[in-house]
Amino acid sequence: MFTINDTFDVTYTTSNSSVVTISNGKIIAKGKGTAVITAKFKQLASANVSVTVYDKDINLPSDL
């Protein structure tokens, strides 16, 4: 069982760093394309997610 005070040793990797990178657990778009992000927890568990970047520069409304 994990508590709120546990420190999680999660490492992240990307299959294509020209599309996305990971910094402090946040995915950062670098360019158009698709990459797979892998998160590993102490060799006990892992998860993959496919990320597609269509356009890394998006203008959002200021009220968001």
GROMACS .gro file of N, CA and C in nm:
model
  192
    1MET      N    1   0.084  -0.118   0.000
    1MET     CA    2   0.000   0.000   0.000
    1MET      C    3   0.089   0.125   0.000
    2PHE      N    4   0.052   0.224  -0.079
    2PHE     CA    5   0.127   0.349  -0.086
    2PHE      C    6   0.050   0.458  -0.013
    3THR      N    7   0.124   0.545   0.051
    3THR     CA    8   0.061   0.659   0.117
    3THR      C    9   0.095   0.786   0.042
    4ILE      N   10   0.031   0.894   0.078
    4ILE     CA   11   0.052   1.023   0.013
    4ILE      C   12   0.197   1.070   0.028
    5ASN      N   13   0.269   1.022   0.130
    5ASN     CA   14   0.405   1.065   0.156
    5ASN      C   15   0.510   0.981   0.083
    6ASP      N   16   0.470   0.872   0.017
    6ASP     CA   17   0.565   0.788  -0.056
    6ASP      C   18   0.626   0.866  -0.172
    7THR      N   19   0.754   0.839  -0.195
    7THR     CA   20   0.822   0.897  -0.310
    7THR      C   21   0.822   0.793  -0.420
    8PHE      N   22   0.764   0.825  -0.533
    8PHE     CA   23   0.756   0.731  -0.643
    8PHE      C   24   0.877   0.748  -0.734
    9ASP      N   25   0.945   0.637  -0.760
    9ASP     CA   26   1.062   0.636  -0.845
    9ASP      C   27   1.018   0.598  -0.986
   10VAL      N   28   0.963   0.694  -1.059
   10VAL     CA   29   0.912   0.670  -1.194
   10VAL      C   30   1.010   0.730  -1.294
   11THR      N   31   1.045   0.652  -1.395
   11THR     CA   32   1.127   0.703  -1.504
   11THR      C   33   1.045   0.704  -1.631
   12TYR      N   34   1.068   0.805  -1.712
   12TYR     CA   35   0.995   0.823  -1.837
   12TYR      C   36   1.092   0.819  -1.954
   13THR      N   37   1.050   0.755  -2.063
   13THR     CA   38   1.128   0.756  -2.187
   13THR      C   39   1.035   0.784  -2.303
   14THR      N   40   1.093   0.834  -2.412
   14THR     CA   41   1.018   0.860  -2.533
   14THR      C   42   1.083   0.784  -2.648
   15SER      N   43   1.001   0.737  -2.739
   15SER     CA   44   1.055   0.666  -2.854
   15SER      C   45   1.105   0.760  -2.963
   16ASN      N   46   1.069   0.889  -2.952
   16ASN     CA   47   1.107   0.986  -3.054
   16ASN      C   48   1.119   1.125  -2.992
   17SER      N   49   1.240   1.162  -2.953
   17SER     CA   50   1.259   1.290  -2.883
   17SER      C   51   1.246   1.411  -2.976
   18SER      N   52   1.238   1.391  -3.107
   18SER     CA   53   1.212   1.504  -3.196
   18SER      C   54   1.063   1.538  -3.199
   19VAL      N   55   0.980   1.448  -3.145
   19VAL     CA   56   0.835   1.473  -3.136
   19VAL      C   57   0.796   1.520  -2.997
   20VAL      N   58   0.838   1.447  -2.894
   20VAL     CA   59   0.808   1.485  -2.755
   20VAL      C   60   0.927   1.452  -2.665
   21THR      N   61   0.941   1.531  -2.559
   21THR     CA   62   1.035   1.500  -2.452
   21THR      C   63   0.955   1.502  -2.321
   22ILE      N   64   1.017   1.454  -2.215
   22ILE     CA   65   0.952   1.452  -2.085
   22ILE      C   66   1.042   1.527  -1.987
   23SER      N   67   0.984   1.622  -1.915
   23SER     CA   68   1.058   1.698  -1.815
   23SER      C   69   0.973   1.707  -1.689
   24ASN      N   70   1.026   1.656  -1.579
   24ASN     CA   71   0.954   1.656  -1.450
   24ASN      C   72   0.815   1.595  -1.463
   25GLY      N   73   0.804   1.488  -1.542
   25GLY     CA   74   0.678   1.419  -1.559
   25GLY      C   75   0.581   1.484  -1.655
   26LYS      N   76   0.622   1.592  -1.721
   26LYS     CA   77   0.534   1.661  -1.817
   26LYS      C   78   0.583   1.635  -1.958
   27ILE      N   79   0.488   1.609  -2.048
   27ILE     CA   80   0.520   1.586  -2.188
   27ILE      C   81   0.529   1.720  -2.259
   28ILE      N   82   0.639   1.741  -2.332
   28ILE     CA   83   0.662   1.866  -2.403
   28ILE      C   84   0.668   1.837  -2.553
   29ALA      N   85   0.579   1.901  -2.629
   29ALA     CA   86   0.577   1.883  -2.775
   29ALA      C   87   0.697   1.952  -2.837
   30LYS      N   88   0.766   1.882  -2.927
   30LYS     CA   89   0.883   1.936  -2.996
   30LYS      C   90   0.860   1.951  -3.145
   31GLY      N   91   0.777   1.865  -3.203
   31GLY     CA   92   0.751   1.871  -3.347
   31GLY      C   93   0.642   1.773  -3.385
   32LYS      N   94   0.594   1.784  -3.507
   32LYS     CA   95   0.486   1.698  -3.555
   32LYS      C   96   0.533   1.553  -3.564
   33GLY      N   97   0.441   1.461  -3.532
   33GLY     CA   98   0.470   1.319  -3.542
   33GLY      C   99   0.407   1.240  -3.429
   34THR      N  100   0.449   1.115  -3.417
   34THR     CA  101   0.397   1.025  -3.315
   34THR      C  102   0.513   0.965  -3.237
   35ALA      N  103   0.494   0.949  -3.107
   35ALA     CA  104   0.594   0.886  -3.021
   35ALA      C  105   0.523   0.806  -2.914
   36VAL      N  106   0.593   0.708  -2.859
   36VAL     CA  107   0.540   0.629  -2.748
   36VAL      C  108   0.615   0.671  -2.622
   37ILE      N  109   0.538   0.708  -2.520
   37ILE     CA  110   0.594   0.743  -2.390
   37ILE      C  111   0.581   0.620  -2.300
   38THR      N  112   0.691   0.584  -2.234
   38THR     CA  113   0.689   0.472  -2.142
   38THR      C  114   0.722   0.523  -2.002
   39ALA      N  115   0.639   0.485  -1.905
   39ALA     CA  116   0.662   0.518  -1.765
   39ALA      C  117   0.690   0.387  -1.692
   40LYS      N  118   0.802   0.382  -1.618
   40LYS     CA  119   0.838   0.262  -1.543
   40LYS      C  120   0.850   0.297  -1.396
   41PHE      N  121   0.795   0.209  -1.312
   41PHE     CA  122   0.802   0.225  -1.168
   41PHE      C  123   0.886   0.114  -1.108
   42LYS      N  124   1.011   0.145  -1.074
   42LYS     CA  125   1.101   0.052  -1.004
   42LYS      C  126   1.102  -0.089  -1.063
   43GLN      N  127   1.093  -0.103  -1.191
   43GLN     CA  128   1.093  -0.235  -1.256
   43GLN      C  129   0.975  -0.323  -1.215
   44LEU      N  130   0.880  -0.267  -1.141
   44LEU     CA  131   0.764  -0.344  -1.096
   44LEU      C  132   0.647  -0.331  -1.191
   45ALA      N  133   0.636  -0.217  -1.255
   45ALA     CA  134   0.523  -0.192  -1.344
   45ALA      C  135   0.563  -0.092  -1.450
   46SER      N  136   0.497  -0.098  -1.562
   46SER     CA  137   0.522   0.000  -1.667
   46SER      C  138   0.393   0.024  -1.745
   47ALA      N  139   0.389   0.138  -1.810
   47ALA     CA  140   0.274   0.174  -1.892
   47ALA      C  141   0.323   0.250  -2.013
   48ASN      N  142   0.256   0.231  -2.125
   48ASN     CA  143   0.290   0.300  -2.249
   48ASN      C  144   0.169   0.379  -2.297
   49VAL      N  145   0.197   0.492  -2.360
   49VAL     CA  146   0.091   0.570  -2.422
   49VAL      C  147   0.145   0.628  -2.552
   50SER      N  148   0.065   0.622  -2.655
   50SER     CA  149   0.104   0.680  -2.783
   50SER      C  150   0.056   0.824  -2.788
   51VAL      N  151   0.147   0.914  -2.827
   51VAL     CA  152   0.117   1.056  -2.832
   51VAL      C  153   0.139   1.105  -2.975
   52THR      N  154   0.040   1.176  -3.029
   52THR     CA  155   0.054   1.234  -3.162
   52THR      C  156   0.049   1.385  -3.151
   53VAL      N  157   0.150   1.450  -3.207
   53VAL     CA  158   0.156   1.596  -3.210
   53VAL      C  159   0.121   1.638  -3.352
   54TYR      N  160   0.012   1.714  -3.363
   54TYR     CA  161  -0.032   1.763  -3.493
   54TYR      C  162   0.029   1.900  -3.524
   55ASP      N  163   0.041   1.982  -3.421
   55ASP     CA  164   0.100   2.115  -3.436
   55ASP      C  165   0.148   2.157  -3.298
   56LYS      N  166   0.277   2.180  -3.283
   56LYS     CA  167   0.328   2.210  -3.149
   56LYS      C  168   0.298   2.352  -3.103
   57ASP      N  169   0.261   2.441  -3.195
   57ASP     CA  170   0.228   2.579  -3.160
   57ASP      C  171   0.078   2.600  -3.173
   58ILE      N  172   0.011   2.606  -3.059
   58ILE     CA  173  -0.133   2.624  -3.057
   58ILE      C  174  -0.164   2.750  -2.979
   59ASN      N  175  -0.245   2.837  -3.034
   59ASN     CA  176  -0.287   2.958  -2.965
   59ASN      C  177  -0.417   2.930  -2.891
   60LEU      N  178  -0.412   2.937  -2.759
   60LEU     CA  179  -0.530   2.915  -2.676
   60LEU      C  180  -0.592   3.048  -2.637
   61PRO      N  181  -0.724   3.047  -2.618
   61PRO     CA  182  -0.789   3.169  -2.571
   61PRO      C  183  -0.734   3.209  -2.434
   62SER      N  184  -0.726   3.336  -2.407
   62SER     CA  185  -0.668   3.385  -2.282
   62SER      C  186  -0.754   3.351  -2.159
   63ASP      N  187  -0.881   3.316  -2.177
   63ASP     CA  188  -0.968   3.287  -2.063
   63ASP      C  189  -0.962   3.141  -2.020
   64LEU      N  190  -0.872   3.061  -2.075
   64LEU     CA  191  -0.859   2.921  -2.033
   64LEU      C  192  -0.770   2.908  -1.913
   0.00000   0.00000   0.00000
